[in-house]
Tab-separated table of C-alpha atoms and ligand atoms in Angstrom:
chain	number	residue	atom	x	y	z
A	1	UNK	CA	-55.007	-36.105	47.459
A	2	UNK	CA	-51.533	-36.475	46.714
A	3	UNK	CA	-48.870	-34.891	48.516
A	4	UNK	CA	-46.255	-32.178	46.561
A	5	UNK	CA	-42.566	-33.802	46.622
A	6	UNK	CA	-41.545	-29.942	47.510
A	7	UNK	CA	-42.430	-26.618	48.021
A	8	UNK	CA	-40.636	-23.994	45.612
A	9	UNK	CA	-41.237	-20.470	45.889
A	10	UNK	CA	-40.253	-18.741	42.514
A	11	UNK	CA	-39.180	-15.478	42.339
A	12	UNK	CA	-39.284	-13.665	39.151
A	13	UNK	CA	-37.909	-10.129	38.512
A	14	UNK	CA	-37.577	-7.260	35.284
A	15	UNK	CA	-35.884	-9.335	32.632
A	16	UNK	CA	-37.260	-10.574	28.536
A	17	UNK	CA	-36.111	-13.913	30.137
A	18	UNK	CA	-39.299	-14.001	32.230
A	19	UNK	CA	-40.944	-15.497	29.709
A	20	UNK	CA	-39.160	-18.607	29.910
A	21	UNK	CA	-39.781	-18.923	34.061
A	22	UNK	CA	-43.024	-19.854	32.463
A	23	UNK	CA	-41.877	-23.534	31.379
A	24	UNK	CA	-40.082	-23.636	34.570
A	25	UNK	CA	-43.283	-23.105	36.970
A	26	UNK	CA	-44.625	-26.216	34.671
A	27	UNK	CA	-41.420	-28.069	34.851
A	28	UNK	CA	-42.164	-28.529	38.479
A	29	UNK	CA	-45.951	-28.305	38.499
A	30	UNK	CA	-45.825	-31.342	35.731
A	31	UNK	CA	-43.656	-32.928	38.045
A	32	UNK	CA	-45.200	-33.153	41.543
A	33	UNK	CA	-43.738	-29.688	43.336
A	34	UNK	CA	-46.037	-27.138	44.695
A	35	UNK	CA	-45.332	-23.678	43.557
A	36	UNK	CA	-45.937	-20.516	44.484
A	37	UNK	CA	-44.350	-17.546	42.488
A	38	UNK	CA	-43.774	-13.847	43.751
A	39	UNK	CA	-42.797	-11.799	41.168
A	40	UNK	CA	-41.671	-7.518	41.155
A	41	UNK	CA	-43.394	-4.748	39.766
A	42	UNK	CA	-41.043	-4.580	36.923
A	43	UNK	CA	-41.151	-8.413	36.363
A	44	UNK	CA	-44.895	-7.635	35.741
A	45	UNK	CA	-43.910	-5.738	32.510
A	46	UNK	CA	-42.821	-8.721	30.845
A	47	UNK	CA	-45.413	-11.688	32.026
A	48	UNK	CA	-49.009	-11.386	32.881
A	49	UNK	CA	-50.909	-12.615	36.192
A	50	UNK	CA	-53.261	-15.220	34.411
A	51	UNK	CA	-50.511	-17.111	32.519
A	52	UNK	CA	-48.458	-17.356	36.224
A	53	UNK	CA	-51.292	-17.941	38.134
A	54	UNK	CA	-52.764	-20.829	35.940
A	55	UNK	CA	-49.536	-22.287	35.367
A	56	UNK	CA	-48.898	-22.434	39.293
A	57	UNK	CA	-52.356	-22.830	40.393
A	58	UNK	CA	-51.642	-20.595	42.928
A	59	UNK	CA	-52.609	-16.745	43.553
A	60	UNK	CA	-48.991	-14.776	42.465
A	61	UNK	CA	-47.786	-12.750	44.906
A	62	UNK	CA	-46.533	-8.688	43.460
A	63	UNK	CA	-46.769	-6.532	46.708
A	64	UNK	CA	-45.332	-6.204	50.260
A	65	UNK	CA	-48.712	-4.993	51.831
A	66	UNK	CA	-51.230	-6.843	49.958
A	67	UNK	CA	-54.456	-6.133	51.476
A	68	UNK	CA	-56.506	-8.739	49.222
A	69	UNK	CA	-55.070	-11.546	50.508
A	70	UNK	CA	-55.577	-13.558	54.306
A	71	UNK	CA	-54.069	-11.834	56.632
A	72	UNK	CA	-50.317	-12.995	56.988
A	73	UNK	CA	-46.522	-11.580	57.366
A	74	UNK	CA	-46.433	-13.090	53.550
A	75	UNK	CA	-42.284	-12.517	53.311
A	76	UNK	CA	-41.587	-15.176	56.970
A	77	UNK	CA	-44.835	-17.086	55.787
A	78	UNK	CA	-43.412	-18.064	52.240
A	79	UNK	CA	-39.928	-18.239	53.195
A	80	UNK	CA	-41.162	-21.147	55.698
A	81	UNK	CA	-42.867	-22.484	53.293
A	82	UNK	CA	-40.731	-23.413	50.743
A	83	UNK	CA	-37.779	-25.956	50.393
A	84	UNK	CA	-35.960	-23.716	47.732
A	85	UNK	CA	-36.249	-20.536	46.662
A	86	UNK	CA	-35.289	-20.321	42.860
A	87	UNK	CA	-35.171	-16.783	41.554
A	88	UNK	CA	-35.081	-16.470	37.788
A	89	UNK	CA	-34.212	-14.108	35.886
A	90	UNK	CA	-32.382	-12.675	38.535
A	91	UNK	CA	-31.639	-8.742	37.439
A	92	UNK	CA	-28.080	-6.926	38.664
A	93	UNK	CA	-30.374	-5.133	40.672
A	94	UNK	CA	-31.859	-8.020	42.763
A	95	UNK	CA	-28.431	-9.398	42.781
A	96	UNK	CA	-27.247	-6.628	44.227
A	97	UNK	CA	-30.009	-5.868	47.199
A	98	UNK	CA	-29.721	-9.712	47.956
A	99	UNK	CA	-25.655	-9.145	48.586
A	100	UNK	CA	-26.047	-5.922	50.217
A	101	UNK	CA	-29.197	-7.112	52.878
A	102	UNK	CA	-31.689	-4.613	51.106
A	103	UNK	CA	-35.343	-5.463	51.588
A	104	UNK	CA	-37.659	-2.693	49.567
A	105	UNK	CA	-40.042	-4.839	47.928
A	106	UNK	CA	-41.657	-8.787	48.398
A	107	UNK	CA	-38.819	-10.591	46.522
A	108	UNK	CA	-36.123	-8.953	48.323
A	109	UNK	CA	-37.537	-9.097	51.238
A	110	UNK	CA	-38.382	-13.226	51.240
A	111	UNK	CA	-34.852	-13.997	50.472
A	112	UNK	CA	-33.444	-11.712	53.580
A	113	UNK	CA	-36.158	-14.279	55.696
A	114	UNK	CA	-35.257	-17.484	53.703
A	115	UNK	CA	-33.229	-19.913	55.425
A	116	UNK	CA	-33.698	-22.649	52.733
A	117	UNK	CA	-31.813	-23.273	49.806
A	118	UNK	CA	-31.645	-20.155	47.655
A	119	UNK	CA	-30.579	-21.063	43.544
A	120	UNK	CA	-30.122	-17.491	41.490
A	121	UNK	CA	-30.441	-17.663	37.776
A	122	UNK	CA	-28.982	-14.154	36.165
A	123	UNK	CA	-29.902	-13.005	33.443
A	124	UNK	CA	-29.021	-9.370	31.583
A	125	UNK	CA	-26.947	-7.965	28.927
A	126	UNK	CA	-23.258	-9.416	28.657
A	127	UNK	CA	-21.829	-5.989	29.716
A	128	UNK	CA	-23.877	-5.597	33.041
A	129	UNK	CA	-22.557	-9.352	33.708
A	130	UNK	CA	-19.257	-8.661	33.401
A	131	UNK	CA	-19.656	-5.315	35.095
A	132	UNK	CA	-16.977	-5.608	38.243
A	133	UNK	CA	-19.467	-4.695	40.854
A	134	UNK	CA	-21.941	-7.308	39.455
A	135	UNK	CA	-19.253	-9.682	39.351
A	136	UNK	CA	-18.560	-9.063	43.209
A	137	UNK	CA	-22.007	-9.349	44.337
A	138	UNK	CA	-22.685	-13.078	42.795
A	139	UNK	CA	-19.492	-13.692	45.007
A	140	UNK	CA	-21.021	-12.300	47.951
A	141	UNK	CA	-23.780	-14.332	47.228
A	142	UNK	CA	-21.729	-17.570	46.511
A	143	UNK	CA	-20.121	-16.772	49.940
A	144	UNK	CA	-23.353	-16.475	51.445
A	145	UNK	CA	-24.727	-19.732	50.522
A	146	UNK	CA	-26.339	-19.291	47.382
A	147	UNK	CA	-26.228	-21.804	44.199
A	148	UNK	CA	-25.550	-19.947	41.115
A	149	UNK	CA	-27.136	-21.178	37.907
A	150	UNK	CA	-24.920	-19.392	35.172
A	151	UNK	CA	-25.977	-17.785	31.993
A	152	UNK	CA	-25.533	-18.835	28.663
A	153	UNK	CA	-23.294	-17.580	26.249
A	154	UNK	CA	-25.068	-16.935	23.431
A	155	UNK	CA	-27.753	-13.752	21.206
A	156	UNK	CA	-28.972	-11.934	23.941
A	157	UNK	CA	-32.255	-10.242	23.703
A	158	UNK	CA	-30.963	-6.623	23.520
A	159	UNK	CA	-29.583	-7.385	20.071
A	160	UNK	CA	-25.868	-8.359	21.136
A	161	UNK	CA	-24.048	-11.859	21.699
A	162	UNK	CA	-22.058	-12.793	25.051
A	163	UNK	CA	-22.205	-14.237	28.439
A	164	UNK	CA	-26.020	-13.180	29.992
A	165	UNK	CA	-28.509	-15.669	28.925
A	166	UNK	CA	-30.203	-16.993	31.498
A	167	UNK	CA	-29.750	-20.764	31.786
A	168	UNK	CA	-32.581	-23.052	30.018
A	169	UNK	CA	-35.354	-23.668	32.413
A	170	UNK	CA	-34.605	-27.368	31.908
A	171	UNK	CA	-31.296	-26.878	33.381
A	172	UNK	CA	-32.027	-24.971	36.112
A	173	UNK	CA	-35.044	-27.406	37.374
A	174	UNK	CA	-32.473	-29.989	37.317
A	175	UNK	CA	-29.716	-28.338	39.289
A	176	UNK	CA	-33.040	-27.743	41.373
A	177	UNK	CA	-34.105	-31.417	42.040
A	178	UNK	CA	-30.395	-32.475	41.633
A	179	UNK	CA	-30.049	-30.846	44.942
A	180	UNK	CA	-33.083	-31.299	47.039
A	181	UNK	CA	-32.958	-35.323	46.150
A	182	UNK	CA	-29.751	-35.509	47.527
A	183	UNK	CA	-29.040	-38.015	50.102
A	184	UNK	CA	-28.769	-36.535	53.671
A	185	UNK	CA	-27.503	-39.660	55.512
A	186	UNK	CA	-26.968	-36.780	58.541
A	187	UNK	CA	-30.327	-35.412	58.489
A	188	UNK	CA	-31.573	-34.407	61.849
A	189	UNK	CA	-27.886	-34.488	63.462
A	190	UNK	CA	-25.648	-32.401	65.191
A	191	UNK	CA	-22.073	-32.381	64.033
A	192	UNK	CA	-19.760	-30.419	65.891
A	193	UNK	CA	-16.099	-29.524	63.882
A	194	UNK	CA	-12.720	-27.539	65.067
A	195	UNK	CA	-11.326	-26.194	62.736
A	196	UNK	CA	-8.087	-24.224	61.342
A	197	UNK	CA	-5.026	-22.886	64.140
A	198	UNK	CA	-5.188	-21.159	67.486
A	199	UNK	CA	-3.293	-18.162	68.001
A	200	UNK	CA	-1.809	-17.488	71.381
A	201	UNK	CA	-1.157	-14.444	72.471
A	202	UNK	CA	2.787	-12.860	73.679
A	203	UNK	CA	1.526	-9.374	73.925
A	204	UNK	CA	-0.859	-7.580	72.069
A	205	UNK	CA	0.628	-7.678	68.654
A	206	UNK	CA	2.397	-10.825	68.532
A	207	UNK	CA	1.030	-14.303	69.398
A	208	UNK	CA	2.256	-17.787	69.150
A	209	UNK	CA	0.466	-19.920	66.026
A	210	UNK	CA	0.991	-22.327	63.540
A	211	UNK	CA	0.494	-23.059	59.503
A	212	UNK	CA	-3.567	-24.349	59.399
A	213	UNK	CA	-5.219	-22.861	56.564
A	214	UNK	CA	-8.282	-24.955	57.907
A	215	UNK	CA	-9.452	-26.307	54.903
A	216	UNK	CA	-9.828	-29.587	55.585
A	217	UNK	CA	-12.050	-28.274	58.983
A	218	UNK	CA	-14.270	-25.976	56.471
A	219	UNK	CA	-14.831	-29.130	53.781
A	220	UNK	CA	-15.701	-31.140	56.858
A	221	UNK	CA	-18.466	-28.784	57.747
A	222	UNK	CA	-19.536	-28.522	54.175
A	223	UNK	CA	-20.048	-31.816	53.042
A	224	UNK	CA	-21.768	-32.268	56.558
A	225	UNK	CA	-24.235	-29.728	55.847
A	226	UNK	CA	-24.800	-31.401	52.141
A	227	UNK	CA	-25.205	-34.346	53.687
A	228	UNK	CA	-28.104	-32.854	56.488
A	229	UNK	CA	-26.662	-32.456	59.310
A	230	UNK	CA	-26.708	-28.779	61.601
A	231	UNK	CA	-23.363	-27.823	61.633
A	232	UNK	CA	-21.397	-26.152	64.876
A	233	UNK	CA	-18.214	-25.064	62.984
A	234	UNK	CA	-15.816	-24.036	65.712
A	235	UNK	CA	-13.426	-22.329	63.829
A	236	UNK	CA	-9.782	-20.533	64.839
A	237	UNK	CA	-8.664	-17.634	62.412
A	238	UNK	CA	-8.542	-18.062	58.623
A	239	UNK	CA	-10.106	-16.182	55.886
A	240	UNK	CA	-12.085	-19.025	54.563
A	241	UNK	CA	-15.905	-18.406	54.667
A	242	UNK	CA	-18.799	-20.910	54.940
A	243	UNK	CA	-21.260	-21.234	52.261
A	244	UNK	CA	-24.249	-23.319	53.283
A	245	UNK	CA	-27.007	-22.231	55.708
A	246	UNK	CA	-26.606	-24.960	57.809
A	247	UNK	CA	-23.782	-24.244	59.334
A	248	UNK	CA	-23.770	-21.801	62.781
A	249	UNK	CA	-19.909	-20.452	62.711
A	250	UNK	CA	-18.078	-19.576	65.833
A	251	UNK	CA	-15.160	-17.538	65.251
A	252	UNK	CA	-11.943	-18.193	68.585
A	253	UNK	CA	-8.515	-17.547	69.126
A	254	UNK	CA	-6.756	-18.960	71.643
A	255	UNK	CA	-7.017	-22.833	72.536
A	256	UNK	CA	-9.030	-21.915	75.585
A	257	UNK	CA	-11.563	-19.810	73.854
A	258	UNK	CA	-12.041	-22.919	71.455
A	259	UNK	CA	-12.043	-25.097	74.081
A	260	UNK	CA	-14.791	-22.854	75.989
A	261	UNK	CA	-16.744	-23.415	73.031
A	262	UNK	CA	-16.305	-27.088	72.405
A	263	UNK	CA	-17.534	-27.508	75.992
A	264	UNK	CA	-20.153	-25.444	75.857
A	265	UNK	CA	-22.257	-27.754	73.047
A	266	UNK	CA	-20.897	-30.984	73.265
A	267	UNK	CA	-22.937	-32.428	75.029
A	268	UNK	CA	-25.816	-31.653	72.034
A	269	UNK	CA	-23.955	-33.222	69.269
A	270	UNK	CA	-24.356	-36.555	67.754
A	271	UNK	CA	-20.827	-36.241	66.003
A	272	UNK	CA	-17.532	-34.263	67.231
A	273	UNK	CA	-14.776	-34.076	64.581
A	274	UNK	CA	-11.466	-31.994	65.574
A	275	UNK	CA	-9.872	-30.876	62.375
A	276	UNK	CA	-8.195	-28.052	64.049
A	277	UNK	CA	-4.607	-27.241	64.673
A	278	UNK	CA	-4.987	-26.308	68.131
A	279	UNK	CA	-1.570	-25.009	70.142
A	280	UNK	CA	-0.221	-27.604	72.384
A	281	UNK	CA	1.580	-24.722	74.631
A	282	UNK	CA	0.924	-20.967	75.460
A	283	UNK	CA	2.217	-18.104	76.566
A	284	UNK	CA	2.285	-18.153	80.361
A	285	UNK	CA	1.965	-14.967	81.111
A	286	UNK	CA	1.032	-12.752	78.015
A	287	UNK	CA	2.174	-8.954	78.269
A	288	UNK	CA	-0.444	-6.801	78.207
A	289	UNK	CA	1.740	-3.744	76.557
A	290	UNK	CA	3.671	-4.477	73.293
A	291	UNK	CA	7.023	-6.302	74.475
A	292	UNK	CA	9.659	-3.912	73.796
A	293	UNK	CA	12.950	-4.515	72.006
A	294	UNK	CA	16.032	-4.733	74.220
A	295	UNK	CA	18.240	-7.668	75.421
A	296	UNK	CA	19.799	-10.138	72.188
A	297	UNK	CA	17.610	-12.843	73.785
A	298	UNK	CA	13.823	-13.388	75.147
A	299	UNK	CA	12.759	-16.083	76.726
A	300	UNK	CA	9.193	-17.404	76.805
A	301	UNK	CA	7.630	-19.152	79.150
A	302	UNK	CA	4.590	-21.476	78.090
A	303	UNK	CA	2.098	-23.929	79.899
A	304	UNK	CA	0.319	-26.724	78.272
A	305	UNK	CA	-2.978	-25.834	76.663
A	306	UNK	CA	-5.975	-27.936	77.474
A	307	UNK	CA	-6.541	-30.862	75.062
A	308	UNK	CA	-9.657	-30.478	73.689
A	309	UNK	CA	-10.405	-34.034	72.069
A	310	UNK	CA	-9.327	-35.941	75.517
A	311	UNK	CA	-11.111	-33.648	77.644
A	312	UNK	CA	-14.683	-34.301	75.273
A	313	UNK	CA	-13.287	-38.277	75.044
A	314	UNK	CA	-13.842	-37.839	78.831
A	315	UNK	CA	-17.291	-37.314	79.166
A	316	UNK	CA	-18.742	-38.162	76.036
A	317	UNK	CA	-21.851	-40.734	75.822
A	318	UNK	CA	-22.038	-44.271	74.098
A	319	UNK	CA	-23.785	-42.714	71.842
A	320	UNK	CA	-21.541	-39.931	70.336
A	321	UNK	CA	-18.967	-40.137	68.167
A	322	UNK	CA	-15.399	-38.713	68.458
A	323	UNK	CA	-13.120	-38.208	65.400
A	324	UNK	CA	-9.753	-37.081	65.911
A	325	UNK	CA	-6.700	-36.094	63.749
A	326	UNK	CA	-2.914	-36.706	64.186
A	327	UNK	CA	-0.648	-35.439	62.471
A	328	UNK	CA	2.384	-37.004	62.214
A	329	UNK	CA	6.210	-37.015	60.998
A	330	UNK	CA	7.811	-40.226	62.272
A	331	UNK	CA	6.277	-43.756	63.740
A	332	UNK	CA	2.934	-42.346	61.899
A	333	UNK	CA	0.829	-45.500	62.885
A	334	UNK	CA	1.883	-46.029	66.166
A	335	UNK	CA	1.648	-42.127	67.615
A	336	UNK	CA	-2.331	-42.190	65.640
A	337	UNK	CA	-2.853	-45.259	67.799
A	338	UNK	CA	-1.896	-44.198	70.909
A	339	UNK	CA	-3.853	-40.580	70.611
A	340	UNK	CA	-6.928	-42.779	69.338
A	341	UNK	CA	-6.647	-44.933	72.899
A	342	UNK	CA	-5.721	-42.006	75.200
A	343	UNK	CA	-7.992	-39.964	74.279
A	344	UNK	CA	-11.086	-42.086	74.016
A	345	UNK	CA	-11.984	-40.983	70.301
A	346	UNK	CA	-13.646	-43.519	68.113
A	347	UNK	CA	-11.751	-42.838	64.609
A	348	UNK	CA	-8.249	-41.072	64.255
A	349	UNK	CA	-7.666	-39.167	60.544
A	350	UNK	CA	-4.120	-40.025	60.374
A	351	UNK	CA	-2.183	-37.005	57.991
A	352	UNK	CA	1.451	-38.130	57.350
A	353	UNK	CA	3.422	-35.181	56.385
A	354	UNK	CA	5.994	-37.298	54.313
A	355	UNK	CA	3.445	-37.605	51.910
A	356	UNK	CA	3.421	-35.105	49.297
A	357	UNK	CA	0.119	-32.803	48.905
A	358	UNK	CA	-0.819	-33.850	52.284
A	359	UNK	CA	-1.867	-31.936	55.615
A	360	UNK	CA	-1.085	-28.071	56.547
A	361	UNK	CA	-2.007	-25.679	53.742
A	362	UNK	CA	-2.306	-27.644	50.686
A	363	UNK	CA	-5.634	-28.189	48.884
A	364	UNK	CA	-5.620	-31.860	48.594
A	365	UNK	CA	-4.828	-34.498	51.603
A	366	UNK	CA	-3.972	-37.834	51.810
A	367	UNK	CA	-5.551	-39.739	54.929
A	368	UNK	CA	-5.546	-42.828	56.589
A	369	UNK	CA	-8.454	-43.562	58.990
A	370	UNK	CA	-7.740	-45.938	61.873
A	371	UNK	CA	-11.352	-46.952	63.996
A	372	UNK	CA	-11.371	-47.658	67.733
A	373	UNK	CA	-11.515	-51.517	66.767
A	374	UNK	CA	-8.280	-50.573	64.797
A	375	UNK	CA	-9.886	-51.482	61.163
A	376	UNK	CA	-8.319	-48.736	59.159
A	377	UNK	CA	-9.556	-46.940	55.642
A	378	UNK	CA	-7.312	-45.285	52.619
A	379	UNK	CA	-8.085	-42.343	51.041
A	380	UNK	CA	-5.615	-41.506	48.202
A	381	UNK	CA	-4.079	-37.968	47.507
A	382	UNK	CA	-7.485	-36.309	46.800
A	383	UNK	CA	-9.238	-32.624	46.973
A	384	UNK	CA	-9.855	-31.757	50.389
A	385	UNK	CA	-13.588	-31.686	49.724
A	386	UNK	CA	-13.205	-35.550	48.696
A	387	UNK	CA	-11.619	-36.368	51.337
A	388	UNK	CA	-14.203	-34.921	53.679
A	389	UNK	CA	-16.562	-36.682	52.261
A	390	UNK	CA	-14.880	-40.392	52.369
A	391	UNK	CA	-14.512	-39.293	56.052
A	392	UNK	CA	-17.695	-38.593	56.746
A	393	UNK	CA	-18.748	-41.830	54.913
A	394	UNK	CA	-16.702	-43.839	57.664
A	395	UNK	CA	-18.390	-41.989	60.085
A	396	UNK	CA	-22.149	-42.312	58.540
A	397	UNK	CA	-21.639	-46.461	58.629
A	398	UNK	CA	-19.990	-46.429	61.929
A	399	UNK	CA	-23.530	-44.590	63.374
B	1	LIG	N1	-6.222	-31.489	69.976
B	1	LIG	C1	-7.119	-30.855	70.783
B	1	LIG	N2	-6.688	-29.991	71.744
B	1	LIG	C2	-5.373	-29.751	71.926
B	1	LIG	C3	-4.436	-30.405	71.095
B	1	LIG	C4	-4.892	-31.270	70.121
B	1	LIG	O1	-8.330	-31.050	70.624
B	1	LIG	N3	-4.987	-28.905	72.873
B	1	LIG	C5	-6.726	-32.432	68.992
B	1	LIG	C6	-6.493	-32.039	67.550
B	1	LIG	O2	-7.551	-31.243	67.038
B	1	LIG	C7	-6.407	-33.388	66.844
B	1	LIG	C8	-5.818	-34.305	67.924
B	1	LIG	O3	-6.051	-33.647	69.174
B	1	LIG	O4	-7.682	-33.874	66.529
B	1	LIG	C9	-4.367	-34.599	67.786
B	1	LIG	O5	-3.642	-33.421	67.639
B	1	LIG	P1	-2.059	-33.454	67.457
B	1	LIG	O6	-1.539	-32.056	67.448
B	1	LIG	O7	-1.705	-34.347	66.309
B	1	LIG	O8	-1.625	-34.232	68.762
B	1	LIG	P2	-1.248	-33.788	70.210
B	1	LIG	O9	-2.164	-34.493	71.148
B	1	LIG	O10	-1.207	-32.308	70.319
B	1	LIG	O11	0.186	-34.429	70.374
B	1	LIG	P3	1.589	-34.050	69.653
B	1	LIG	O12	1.499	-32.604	69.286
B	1	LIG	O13	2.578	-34.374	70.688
B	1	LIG	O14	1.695	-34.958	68.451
């Protein structure tokens, strides 16, 4: 017998564009994919058992406590089993109890337990689309992970033209198999990224910081998901968020909170990359009431922070990698160099903040990578999410 090239699980819910999840079950049927479909009550009003279950070969799943079928938690047991969850149509209201974490029926329920790739298709009247609160929750989702397919513009079913349609089932298989054929040249490692500042604290309003936005830390940890890899994003504060499952995020502060947690699972990862901004000095002795106004001058004492990326260069393995970052105003080459050698990494991201639309707080970044055998790679002025990827390149043919 031959073996499926994927499991999708295909959730349908109450819209007139149900009818056209029909040539999307035998989209991937006709193309090698296993499918199983759950669909809700309401979804049932529009589509009939026999035509899903002949076109999936597969008994459709409708209820949460389904007492015909073998005995198994069916929401965990078909959220393991597929490799993407497509739902389509997706309804406002599905939308809505996926953003919100509310599990009341099968559907809903199997996306709260999926940890796979989740693609939502909406689909509803152009009004409801555009309807603020609708609009928030497909950001919610976005931020949560999720692929959105869009809808169409186009004649909608309920007699009116605008943006609602759902996408053609052509399209959204492709976006489908687009993604799961990627190639994940960091499937089945551990990657391990700092990202954004550190703040250190004076007293318990103020602290000591710096400019990161830590973009270029997030796009790390994004294209190293995309590319397979389990992500340990070690992250100071910013209000970017993380959108793909694969990364675990842990939030710090100070430079000894993210050093606590660099140490903590280093020794676990295959790859180590240090994107973040962390404080070179701290406040020696922070106060623990707010520092009150009164002399024309304060003085501050600080101590040196603990460097991170030398004190992981000290006890890493042969085989783990170490990627550092310099950032650098004056004798750019030179000061990457000597951080590369002192401490022990195996590839310095040199940022040169001469050049325009490079380093601290600007979307795009302009890099030159120096290796431990001192062969160097260019990366022009380029989206930060480019450049993360060229990185990561390096780093993929250096393994
Ligand atoms: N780094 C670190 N821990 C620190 C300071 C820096 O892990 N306490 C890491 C950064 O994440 C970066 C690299 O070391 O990957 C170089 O950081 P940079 O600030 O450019 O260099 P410093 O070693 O701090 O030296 P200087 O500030 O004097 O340039």
């Amino acid at each position: 017998m031959e073996t499926a090239r994927g499991h999708i699980v295909i959730g349908i819910t109450g819209g007139i564009a149900a009818y056209k999840t029909m040539t999307l079950i035998r989209l991937f049927k006709k193309n090698g994919y296993e499918v199983k479909v759950v669909a809700t009550p309401h979804a049932m009003e529009f589509v009939t058992r026999t035509t899903i279950e002949t076109l999936s070969q597969n008994p459709l799943y409708v209820d949460l406590f389904d007492h015909s079928k073998p005995y198994d938690v069916q929401h965990i047991a078909l959220a393991d089993w597929a490799d993407a969850l497509v739902v389509a149509p997706a309804t406002a209201n599905i939308i809505g109890k996926y953003a919100h974490g509310i599990a009341d029926d099968l559907l809903s329920t199997i996306l709260l337990a999926c940890q796979k790739p989740v693609f939502i298709a909406p689909a509803m009247n152009d009004k409801m689309y555009e309807e603020p609160s609708v609009q928030q929750n497909i950001t919610l989702l976005r931020q949560k992970g999720c692929m959105i397919i869009s809808p169409n513009s186009g004649s909608l079913a309920c007699g009116t033209a605008g943006t609602g349609r759902m996408q053609e089932p052509e399209e959204i298989y492709q976006d489908v198999v687009q993604y799961l054929q990627k190639p994940q040249p960091l499937s089945g490692k551990n990657v391990m990224i700092t990202a954004g500042p550190t703040y250190e604290p004076i007293d318990p309003v103020r602290f000591v910081g710096n400019r990161s936005s830590g973009l270029m830390g997030f796009a790390l940890a994004e294209t190293a998901a995309e590319m397979g890899a389990q992500v340990t994003l070690v992250t100071g504060p910013t209000h970017l968020h993380c959108q793909h499952p694969n990364i675990r995020r842990v939030d710090v502060e100070t430079a000894e909170e993210m050093y606590q947690q660099c140490m903590l699972v280093q020794a676990q990862q295959d790859i180590m990359i240090m994107a973040a901004a962390v404080a070179d000095y701290t406040p020696a002795d922070p106060a623990p009431e707010k520092i009150k106004k009164k002399d024309d001058q304060l003085q501050l004492q600080l101590t040196k922070t603990k460097d991170i990326l030398a004190s992981i260069g000290k006890v890493k393995r042969e085989n783990q990698l170490l990627v550092g970052f310099a950032l650098e105003t004056e004798h750019e080459r030179e000061n990457a160099l000597k951080k590369l050698h002192n401490k022990n990494a195996d590839m310095i991201v040199l940022n040169s903040l001469r050049d325009k639309g490079a380093g601290f707080g600007t979307p795009t970044n302009k890099v030159l990578m120096i290796t431990k055998d001192e062969q160097t790679f260019e990366s022009e002025l380029k989206s930060k999410a480019d450049i993360a990827h060229d990185i990561l390149q390096v780093v993929c043919n250096m393994l």
